[in-house]
Amino acid sequence: MNIVILAAGQGKRMHSDLPKVLHPLAGRALLSHVLATAHALTPESICVVYGHGGEAVRQHFEKMSPPDVAVSWARQAPQFGTGHAVMQALPHLKAAAQTLILYGDVPLTRVESLQRLVAVAGAGLGILTVELEDPAGYGRIVRDPAGRLVRIVEQKDATPAERAITEINTGIMVLPTARLRAWLDRLGNNNAQKEYYLTDVVALAVADGVPVNSAKPDAAWETLGVNSRSQLAELERTFQRNLASQLLEDGVTLADPARIDIRGTLAVGRDCSIDVNCVFEGNVALGDSVSIGPHCVIKNVSIAAGTRIEAFCHLEDAEVGERCRIGPYARLRPAAVLGEDVHIGNFVEVKASRIGDRSKANHLSYVGDASVGKDVNIGAGTITCNYDGANKHRTIIEDEVHIGSDTQLVAPVTIGKGSTTAAGATVYKDVPPGGLVLTKAEQVFKPGWQRPVKKPKK
């Protein structure tokens, strides 16, 4: 099978310099969703017809990893309708295969619906249709008294009786490629738009005695396209609602299924719970009995069983072990790796660091470029001073170390096993195991000292 994806539209109603098919849905470009669906059908070839903002569209996808099926690109300039767009793809199509037409701004069509359409079409022509209560703006499916599909009429060219038809053309169709070439040669543009409509090939197929059949998707939203920011927002909610429904079916507790955003993949274990307004990006995996508090952003993170993420945490490119407690208001930055039973508390930031089992940093600290052992306690206000203005350096904190509040660890430095740093210490030399290090300034008391008094306002 050949697949042609029409993605040349300008998208004027988006009011944007970004090509319409690059606008994101669930964190991925609209066209990316369609390409993923196309690849899932294992076609022999995929051709994307691009136009407005075309080079940006092409460059966006050519940067990505090469897919199993190479994507070819055909430019439509100028643009004279959908039939004209498919003409540009003809050199890329294999004549012996069927050709499936998809659209770069229709992102939610399910693979199962397209497989059903291909099966119905057989060696003939197949059209995906849908019934709408309000079909305004769509081409209508015209059938003969026996119920056979005979043609498609666009809204602007339809009679009042034809406009009353509620079965509409989605634009998605399967055609025999060898005949498609001949039909495109016979297209005219004698219509209100002065364009070459791909839908006109239906009447040509009927005239040639080619069987024309139709199939319907399981849900109308599978065929909805994006022409405005409002429509994009509606499809985003549809997409997220479907994902939330699947999570509920899988046994996840969602505080409010309407307030979750998944912009990638979310794998979940048993008995997980997710509170409101959480955003999951990239690839996220939650182990059994993981709890996510409200207003968290989690991107490319694996969280092991029994861990609790409190409210307002931001985790990115990190690994969290079992039974940890993170937050509230904590941040794990890239390359943060936490062992089991680790506590990272409010306003603590961890970056490019490994923290051993049962270690704690509960308050107002920065741990960057560090290796922290097991059973370490990091007091409030601790900073690993890892940057000298040009290069990053590493701090090593061995097992069972106690870091006093407001300690500054000036890397590169090692704190030996079982040692303690006193509150307010600035440590810039290695500390041997089992001792106390303090950098103590003399405390001065001035008797009778008076605080400055505010001057009265004039």
Short mmCIF file of C-alpha atoms in Angstrom, two decimals:
data_model
loop_
_atom_site.label_atom_id
_atom_site.label_comp_id
_atom_site.label_asym_id
_atom_site.label_seq_id
_atom_site.Cartn_x
_atom_site.Cartn_y
_atom_site.Cartn_z
CA MET A 1 0.00 0.00 0.00
CA ASN A 2 1.06 3.58 -0.74
CA ILE A 3 0.14 6.32 1.72
CA VAL A 4 -0.12 9.96 0.66
CA ILE A 5 -0.41 12.56 3.41
CA LEU A 6 -1.70 15.95 2.26
CA ALA A 7 0.03 18.60 4.39
CA ALA A 8 0.27 21.66 2.16
CA GLY A 9 -2.42 23.83 3.75
CA GLN A 10 -1.53 27.31 4.95
CA GLY A 11 -3.80 27.34 7.99
CA LYS A 12 -4.75 31.02 7.80
CA ARG A 13 -7.19 30.68 10.71
CA MET A 14 -4.35 29.62 12.99
CA HIS A 15 -2.96 33.17 12.76
CA SER A 16 0.56 31.83 13.12
CA ASP A 17 3.94 31.87 11.38
CA LEU A 18 4.29 28.18 12.28
CA PRO A 19 3.03 25.83 9.53
CA LYS A 20 -0.28 24.36 10.61
CA VAL A 21 0.87 20.74 10.60
CA LEU A 22 3.72 21.61 13.01
CA HIS A 23 1.38 22.90 15.71
CA PRO A 24 1.62 20.55 18.69
CA LEU A 25 -1.05 18.16 19.91
CA ALA A 26 -0.09 16.36 23.13
CA GLY A 27 3.47 17.61 22.71
CA ARG A 28 3.93 16.36 19.14
CA ALA A 29 3.36 18.02 15.78
CA LEU A 30 0.01 17.24 14.16
CA LEU A 31 1.79 15.66 11.22
CA SER A 32 3.83 13.51 13.61
CA HIS A 33 0.64 11.82 14.81
CA VAL A 34 -0.42 11.12 11.21
CA LEU A 35 3.00 9.74 10.28
CA ALA A 36 2.92 7.44 13.31
CA THR A 37 -0.45 6.08 12.17
CA ALA A 38 0.86 5.67 8.64
CA HIS A 39 3.90 3.69 9.82
CA ALA A 40 1.66 1.45 11.93
CA LEU A 41 -0.06 0.33 8.72
CA THR A 42 3.31 -0.94 7.37
CA PRO A 43 2.95 0.59 3.89
CA GLU A 44 5.37 0.16 1.01
CA SER A 45 5.80 3.92 0.67
CA ILE A 46 4.79 7.18 2.34
CA CYS A 47 4.69 10.50 0.51
CA VAL A 48 4.02 13.82 2.23
CA VAL A 49 2.73 16.60 0.00
CA TYR A 50 3.86 19.89 1.50
CA GLY A 51 3.38 23.53 0.54
CA HIS A 52 3.08 26.53 2.85
CA GLY A 53 6.07 26.65 5.17
CA GLY A 54 7.15 23.49 3.42
CA GLU A 55 10.85 23.58 4.02
CA ALA A 56 10.30 24.05 7.75
CA VAL A 57 7.95 21.06 7.72
CA ARG A 58 10.38 18.89 5.80
CA GLN A 59 13.38 19.90 7.93
CA HIS A 60 11.47 19.26 11.15
CA PHE A 61 10.93 15.61 10.24
CA GLU A 62 14.17 14.94 8.42
CA LYS A 63 16.02 15.69 11.68
CA MET A 64 14.32 12.74 13.32
CA SER A 65 15.59 9.16 13.33
CA PRO A 66 15.03 7.38 9.99
CA PRO A 67 11.77 5.39 10.16
CA ASP A 68 11.31 1.82 8.93
CA VAL A 69 9.61 3.18 5.80
CA ALA A 70 11.37 6.11 4.15
CA VAL A 71 9.24 9.22 3.70
CA SER A 72 9.38 10.99 0.36
CA TRP A 73 8.37 14.62 -0.07
CA ALA A 74 6.46 16.29 -2.90
CA ARG A 75 6.02 20.06 -3.06
CA GLN A 76 2.70 21.55 -4.16
CA ALA A 77 3.27 25.08 -5.42
CA PRO A 78 1.03 26.72 -6.46
CA GLN A 79 -1.92 24.98 -4.81
CA PHE A 80 -5.03 24.14 -6.80
CA GLY A 81 -6.91 21.77 -4.50
CA THR A 82 -6.69 18.24 -3.16
CA GLY A 83 -6.74 16.59 -6.57
CA HIS A 84 -3.83 18.75 -7.66
CA ALA A 85 -2.01 17.86 -4.43
CA VAL A 86 -2.25 14.13 -5.12
CA MET A 87 -0.97 14.73 -8.65
CA GLN A 88 2.32 15.91 -7.11
CA ALA A 89 2.68 12.59 -5.28
CA LEU A 90 2.16 10.37 -8.34
CA PRO A 91 5.88 9.95 -9.18
CA HIS A 92 6.43 8.48 -5.69
CA LEU A 93 3.65 5.86 -5.85
CA LYS A 94 3.89 2.21 -6.81
CA ALA A 95 1.28 1.47 -9.47
CA ALA A 96 0.56 -2.07 -8.33
CA ALA A 97 -0.46 -1.04 -4.81
CA GLN A 98 -3.53 0.69 -3.43
CA THR A 99 -3.09 4.31 -2.32
CA LEU A 100 -4.47 5.58 0.99
CA ILE A 101 -5.03 9.34 1.30
CA LEU A 102 -4.55 10.89 4.76
CA TYR A 103 -4.35 14.49 5.98
CA GLY A 104 -1.61 16.13 8.00
CA ASP A 105 -4.10 18.12 10.08
CA VAL A 106 -6.35 15.13 10.97
CA PRO A 107 -4.29 13.56 13.78
CA LEU A 108 -6.57 11.20 15.67
CA THR A 109 -7.65 8.62 13.09
CA ARG A 110 -7.20 5.16 14.58
CA VAL A 111 -5.30 2.41 12.80
CA GLU A 112 -8.24 0.02 13.23
CA SER A 113 -10.58 2.37 11.34
CA LEU A 114 -8.14 2.65 8.44
CA GLN A 115 -7.65 -1.11 8.31
CA ARG A 116 -11.43 -1.48 8.12
CA LEU A 117 -11.53 1.01 5.23
CA VAL A 118 -8.80 -0.81 3.32
CA ALA A 119 -10.62 -4.11 3.77
CA VAL A 120 -13.92 -2.65 2.52
CA ALA A 121 -12.26 -1.05 -0.50
CA GLY A 122 -10.72 -4.30 -1.75
CA ALA A 123 -9.51 -3.67 -5.29
CA GLY A 124 -11.96 -0.78 -5.71
CA LEU A 125 -12.37 2.61 -4.12
CA GLY A 126 -13.12 3.08 -0.42
CA ILE A 127 -14.22 6.22 1.39
CA LEU A 128 -14.28 6.87 5.14
CA THR A 129 -17.57 8.60 5.93
CA VAL A 130 -19.22 9.75 9.14
CA GLU A 131 -22.63 10.99 10.24
CA LEU A 132 -22.71 14.47 11.78
CA GLU A 133 -25.64 16.28 13.36
CA ASP A 134 -24.30 19.49 11.86
CA PRO A 135 -22.60 18.70 8.54
CA ALA A 136 -22.09 22.35 7.57
CA GLY A 137 -18.87 22.92 5.64
CA TYR A 138 -18.31 19.29 4.67
CA GLY A 139 -18.75 17.48 1.37
CA ARG A 140 -21.91 15.36 1.35
CA ILE A 141 -22.12 11.69 0.42
CA VAL A 142 -24.71 11.26 -2.33
CA ARG A 143 -26.22 7.79 -2.72
CA ASP A 144 -28.68 6.35 -5.25
CA PRO A 145 -32.07 4.88 -4.22
CA ALA A 146 -30.38 1.52 -3.67
CA GLY A 147 -27.96 3.08 -1.17
CA ARG A 148 -24.95 2.90 -3.45
CA LEU A 149 -22.46 5.73 -3.16
CA VAL A 150 -22.41 7.59 -6.47
CA ARG A 151 -20.65 10.91 -5.83
CA ILE A 152 -19.52 13.53 -3.34
CA VAL A 153 -20.69 17.11 -3.55
CA GLU A 154 -18.91 19.97 -1.80
CA GLN A 155 -20.98 22.30 0.37
CA LYS A 156 -20.50 25.30 -1.92
CA ASP A 157 -21.69 23.31 -4.93
CA ALA A 158 -24.55 21.44 -3.19
CA THR A 159 -28.26 21.95 -3.70
CA PRO A 160 -30.50 22.57 -0.67
CA ALA A 161 -31.55 18.90 -0.75
CA GLU A 162 -27.93 17.77 -0.84
CA ARG A 163 -27.03 20.09 2.03
CA ALA A 164 -29.64 18.30 4.14
CA ILE A 165 -27.58 15.09 3.91
CA THR A 166 -25.85 14.31 7.22
CA GLU A 167 -23.39 11.71 5.94
CA ILE A 168 -20.20 13.53 5.09
CA ASN A 169 -16.92 12.82 3.37
CA THR A 170 -13.93 12.80 5.68
CA GLY A 171 -11.51 13.07 2.75
CA ILE A 172 -9.81 9.82 3.77
CA MET A 173 -10.00 7.31 0.95
CA VAL A 174 -8.34 4.29 -0.64
CA LEU A 175 -7.93 4.12 -4.41
CA PRO A 176 -6.40 1.74 -6.97
CA THR A 177 -3.23 3.60 -7.96
CA ALA A 178 -3.22 2.64 -11.65
CA ARG A 179 -6.73 4.01 -12.11
CA LEU A 180 -6.01 7.02 -9.89
CA ARG A 181 -3.53 8.34 -12.45
CA ALA A 182 -6.14 8.25 -15.21
CA TRP A 183 -8.86 9.77 -13.02
CA LEU A 184 -6.62 12.68 -12.01
CA ASP A 185 -5.97 13.40 -15.69
CA ARG A 186 -9.73 13.73 -16.21
CA LEU A 187 -10.38 16.11 -13.31
CA GLY A 188 -11.80 19.54 -14.05
CA ASN A 189 -12.06 22.70 -11.97
CA ASN A 190 -15.54 23.82 -12.97
CA ASN A 191 -16.64 24.58 -9.40
CA ALA A 192 -17.06 27.48 -7.00
CA GLN A 193 -13.45 27.24 -5.80
CA LYS A 194 -11.90 26.72 -9.26
CA GLU A 195 -9.94 23.83 -7.75
CA TYR A 196 -9.31 20.22 -8.69
CA TYR A 197 -11.26 18.21 -6.13
CA LEU A 198 -10.00 14.73 -5.31
CA THR A 199 -13.57 13.86 -4.39
CA ASP A 200 -14.58 14.13 -8.07
CA VAL A 201 -12.79 10.84 -8.76
CA VAL A 202 -15.70 9.08 -7.03
CA ALA A 203 -18.09 9.93 -9.87
CA LEU A 204 -15.40 8.90 -12.37
CA ALA A 205 -15.00 5.56 -10.60
CA VAL A 206 -18.75 4.97 -10.70
CA ALA A 207 -18.82 5.81 -14.40
CA ASP A 208 -15.99 3.34 -15.01
CA GLY A 209 -17.80 0.59 -13.13
CA VAL A 210 -15.27 0.48 -10.30
CA PRO A 211 -16.87 -0.60 -6.97
CA VAL A 212 -17.17 2.27 -4.51
CA ASN A 213 -17.67 1.30 -0.86
CA SER A 214 -17.57 3.15 2.43
CA ALA A 215 -16.60 2.48 6.02
CA LYS A 216 -17.19 4.42 9.21
CA PRO A 217 -14.83 5.03 12.14
CA ASP A 218 -15.78 4.06 15.67
CA ALA A 219 -16.02 7.74 16.70
CA ALA A 220 -16.55 10.98 14.78
CA TRP A 221 -13.57 12.63 16.51
CA GLU A 222 -11.24 10.33 14.56
CA THR A 223 -11.98 12.36 11.43
CA LEU A 224 -11.87 15.88 12.85
CA GLY A 225 -9.26 18.24 11.45
CA VAL A 226 -7.56 21.36 12.76
CA ASN A 227 -8.19 24.70 11.09
CA SER A 228 -8.12 27.01 14.11
CA ARG A 229 -6.67 27.29 17.61
CA SER A 230 -10.12 26.48 18.97
CA GLN A 231 -10.31 23.22 17.03
CA LEU A 232 -6.78 22.35 18.12
CA ALA A 233 -7.76 22.87 21.77
CA GLU A 234 -10.85 20.69 21.32
CA LEU A 235 -8.81 17.85 19.82
CA GLU A 236 -6.24 18.19 22.61
CA ARG A 237 -8.99 17.61 25.17
CA THR A 238 -10.34 14.70 23.15
CA PHE A 239 -6.90 13.13 23.00
CA GLN A 240 -6.30 13.61 26.73
CA ARG A 241 -9.77 12.34 27.63
CA ASN A 242 -9.10 9.14 25.69
CA LEU A 243 -5.77 8.64 27.48
CA ALA A 244 -7.37 9.32 30.86
CA SER A 245 -10.11 6.81 30.15
CA GLN A 246 -7.50 4.18 29.34
CA LEU A 247 -5.61 4.92 32.56
CA LEU A 248 -8.81 4.47 34.56
CA GLU A 249 -9.44 1.18 32.78
CA ASP A 250 -5.89 0.14 33.72
CA GLY A 251 -6.62 0.75 37.41
CA VAL A 252 -5.05 4.18 37.92
CA THR A 253 -6.79 6.55 40.33
CA LEU A 254 -7.19 10.00 38.75
CA ALA A 255 -8.42 12.77 41.02
CA ASP A 256 -10.00 14.43 37.97
CA PRO A 257 -9.74 12.77 34.53
CA ALA A 258 -10.31 16.17 32.89
CA ARG A 259 -7.17 17.63 34.46
CA ILE A 260 -4.25 15.55 33.25
CA ASP A 261 -1.93 16.08 30.28
CA ILE A 262 0.16 13.31 28.74
CA ARG A 263 2.59 14.51 26.09
CA GLY A 264 4.38 11.27 25.34
CA THR A 265 4.01 7.81 26.91
CA LEU A 266 3.00 7.02 30.48
CA ALA A 267 3.47 3.45 31.70
CA VAL A 268 1.88 2.65 35.06
CA GLY A 269 1.98 -0.18 37.57
CA ARG A 270 -0.80 -1.28 39.91
CA ASP A 271 -2.52 1.01 42.40
CA CYS A 272 -1.02 4.27 41.17
CA SER A 273 -2.72 7.58 41.89
CA ILE A 274 -2.37 10.92 40.10
CA ASP A 275 -3.74 14.17 41.47
CA VAL A 276 -4.95 17.14 39.41
CA ASN A 277 -3.06 19.25 36.85
CA CYS A 278 -0.09 16.95 36.37
CA VAL A 279 1.85 17.03 33.09
CA PHE A 280 3.75 13.96 31.83
CA GLU A 281 6.19 14.50 28.96
CA GLY A 282 8.43 12.15 27.00
CA ASN A 283 8.67 8.64 28.42
CA VAL A 284 7.50 8.27 32.01
CA ALA A 285 7.20 5.01 33.95
CA LEU A 286 5.49 4.66 37.35
CA GLY A 287 6.00 1.54 39.43
CA ASP A 288 3.36 -0.05 41.65
CA SER A 289 1.70 2.16 44.28
CA VAL A 290 3.35 5.36 43.10
CA SER A 291 1.51 8.50 44.14
CA ILE A 292 1.81 11.79 42.23
CA GLY A 293 0.62 14.93 44.00
CA PRO A 294 -1.08 17.88 42.30
CA HIS A 295 0.58 20.30 39.88
CA CYS A 296 3.65 18.20 39.06
CA VAL A 297 5.61 18.22 35.79
CA ILE A 298 7.37 14.90 35.07
CA LYS A 299 9.47 14.43 31.94
CA ASN A 300 11.45 11.32 30.95
CA VAL A 301 11.51 9.91 34.47
CA SER A 302 11.23 6.40 35.92
CA ILE A 303 9.76 6.23 39.42
CA ALA A 304 10.00 2.94 41.28
CA ALA A 305 7.35 1.29 43.46
CA GLY A 306 6.00 2.93 46.59
CA THR A 307 7.41 6.40 45.92
CA ARG A 308 5.39 9.51 46.68
CA ILE A 309 5.84 12.72 44.70
CA GLU A 310 4.33 15.61 46.62
CA ALA A 311 2.72 18.72 45.12
CA PHE A 312 4.44 21.18 42.77
CA CYS A 313 7.49 19.07 41.91
CA HIS A 314 9.40 19.25 38.64
CA LEU A 315 11.29 16.11 37.58
CA GLU A 316 13.22 15.77 34.32
CA ASP A 317 15.49 13.02 32.94
CA ALA A 318 15.84 11.40 36.35
CA GLU A 319 15.58 8.00 38.05
CA VAL A 320 13.84 7.60 41.40
CA GLY A 321 14.16 4.44 43.48
CA GLU A 322 11.60 2.63 45.61
CA ARG A 323 9.79 4.20 48.56
CA CYS A 324 11.25 7.67 48.06
CA ARG A 325 9.53 10.86 49.10
CA ILE A 326 10.00 13.89 46.88
CA GLY A 327 8.78 17.42 47.59
CA PRO A 328 6.70 19.38 47.84
CA TYR A 329 8.34 22.00 45.63
CA ALA A 330 11.34 19.83 44.79
CA ARG A 331 13.23 19.70 41.53
CA LEU A 332 15.13 16.81 40.02
CA ARG A 333 17.15 17.89 37.01
CA PRO A 334 18.81 15.71 34.34
CA ALA A 335 20.99 12.83 35.54
CA ALA A 336 19.62 12.84 39.07
CA VAL A 337 19.57 9.21 40.29
CA LEU A 338 18.03 8.38 43.65
CA GLY A 339 18.36 5.10 45.54
CA GLU A 340 15.72 3.59 47.82
CA ASP A 341 14.03 5.44 50.71
CA VAL A 342 15.55 8.78 49.72
CA HIS A 343 13.92 12.00 50.93
CA ILE A 344 14.21 15.14 48.81
CA GLY A 345 12.25 17.89 50.53
CA ASN A 346 10.81 21.30 49.81
CA PHE A 347 12.90 23.66 47.67
CA VAL A 348 15.68 21.13 47.17
CA GLU A 349 17.28 20.85 43.74
CA VAL A 350 19.30 17.83 42.59
CA LYS A 351 21.25 17.77 39.33
CA ALA A 352 23.68 15.24 37.83
CA SER A 353 23.99 13.50 41.20
CA ARG A 354 23.57 10.01 42.63
CA ILE A 355 22.05 9.81 46.10
CA GLY A 356 22.35 6.57 48.04
CA ASP A 357 19.72 4.63 49.96
CA ARG A 358 18.07 6.28 52.97
CA SER A 359 19.82 9.60 52.47
CA LYS A 360 17.94 12.86 53.05
CA ALA A 361 18.03 16.46 51.91
CA ASN A 362 14.86 17.84 53.39
CA HIS A 363 15.12 21.61 53.12
CA LEU A 364 16.34 24.40 50.85
CA SER A 365 19.48 22.81 49.38
CA TYR A 366 21.29 22.41 46.06
CA VAL A 367 23.02 19.13 45.28
CA GLY A 368 24.78 19.27 41.91
CA ASP A 369 27.48 17.09 40.35
CA ALA A 370 27.70 15.02 43.51
CA SER A 371 27.96 11.42 44.63
CA VAL A 372 26.12 11.00 47.91
CA GLY A 373 26.43 7.74 49.84
CA LYS A 374 23.96 5.88 52.02
CA ASP A 375 22.42 7.17 55.25
CA VAL A 376 23.57 10.75 54.64
CA ASN A 377 21.75 13.70 56.14
CA ILE A 378 22.10 17.01 54.29
CA GLY A 379 21.03 19.97 56.41
CA ALA A 380 19.01 22.97 55.30
CA GLY A 381 20.76 25.55 53.14
CA THR A 382 23.54 23.24 51.97
CA ILE A 383 25.15 24.01 48.60
CA THR A 384 27.56 21.95 46.55
CA CYS A 385 29.61 24.68 44.90
CA ASN A 386 30.30 22.80 41.69
CA TYR A 387 31.13 25.57 39.19
CA ASP A 388 34.32 27.61 39.19
CA GLY A 389 33.20 29.92 36.42
CA ALA A 390 34.56 27.73 33.65
CA ASN A 391 34.29 24.05 34.64
CA LYS A 392 32.11 21.79 36.74
CA HIS A 393 33.65 19.80 39.60
CA ARG A 394 32.37 16.87 41.65
CA THR A 395 31.57 16.56 45.33
CA ILE A 396 31.81 13.15 47.01
CA ILE A 397 29.92 12.58 50.25
CA GLU A 398 30.55 9.11 51.63
CA ASP A 399 28.19 6.94 53.72
CA GLU A 400 26.75 8.12 57.06
CA VAL A 401 27.93 11.72 56.71
CA HIS A 402 26.02 14.48 58.46
CA ILE A 403 26.13 17.83 56.64
CA GLY A 404 25.22 20.69 58.96
CA SER A 405 22.87 23.46 57.94
CA ASP A 406 24.21 26.22 55.70
CA THR A 407 27.29 24.24 54.68
CA GLN A 408 29.12 25.14 51.47
CA LEU A 409 30.99 22.25 49.86
CA VAL A 410 33.49 23.73 47.41
CA ALA A 411 34.21 21.09 44.76
CA PRO A 412 36.25 19.13 44.07
CA VAL A 413 36.03 17.85 47.62
CA THR A 414 35.41 14.56 49.46
CA ILE A 415 33.72 14.19 52.85
CA GLY A 416 34.88 10.93 54.43
CA LYS A 417 32.58 8.26 55.85
CA GLY A 418 30.87 9.13 59.11
CA SER A 419 32.17 12.70 59.28
CA THR A 420 30.15 15.75 60.27
CA THR A 421 30.32 19.31 59.05
CA ALA A 422 29.23 21.97 61.51
CA ALA A 423 26.56 24.52 60.67
CA GLY A 424 27.83 27.31 58.47
CA ALA A 425 31.01 25.49 57.44
CA THR A 426 32.77 26.27 54.18
CA VAL A 427 34.58 23.08 53.22
CA TYR A 428 37.16 23.29 50.46
CA LYS A 429 39.59 20.57 51.57
CA ASP A 430 38.98 16.83 51.77
CA VAL A 431 37.63 15.70 55.15
CA PRO A 432 38.95 12.40 56.61
CA PRO A 433 36.44 9.82 57.85
CA GLY A 434 34.93 9.98 61.31
CA GLY A 435 35.54 13.54 62.43
CA LEU A 436 34.07 17.04 62.67
CA VAL A 437 34.97 19.92 60.42
CA LEU A 438 34.04 23.50 61.21
CA THR A 439 35.12 26.87 59.93
CA LYS A 440 34.29 29.07 62.87
CA ALA A 441 34.36 32.86 62.87
CA GLU A 442 34.51 34.64 66.24
CA GLN A 443 31.14 35.74 67.59
CA VAL A 444 31.13 39.40 68.57
CA PHE A 445 28.63 41.08 70.91
CA LYS A 446 28.19 44.86 71.07
CA PRO A 447 26.30 45.88 74.23
CA GLY A 448 23.87 48.77 74.01
CA TRP A 449 23.73 48.76 70.23
CA GLN A 450 20.58 50.35 68.82
CA ARG A 451 18.78 49.44 65.65
CA PRO A 452 18.43 52.28 63.10
CA VAL A 453 15.11 54.09 63.40
CA LYS A 454 13.01 54.96 60.39
CA LYS A 455 12.78 58.65 59.64
CA PRO A 456 9.23 59.99 59.88
CA LYS A 457 7.53 60.63 56.56
CA LYS A 458 7.06 64.30 55.69
#
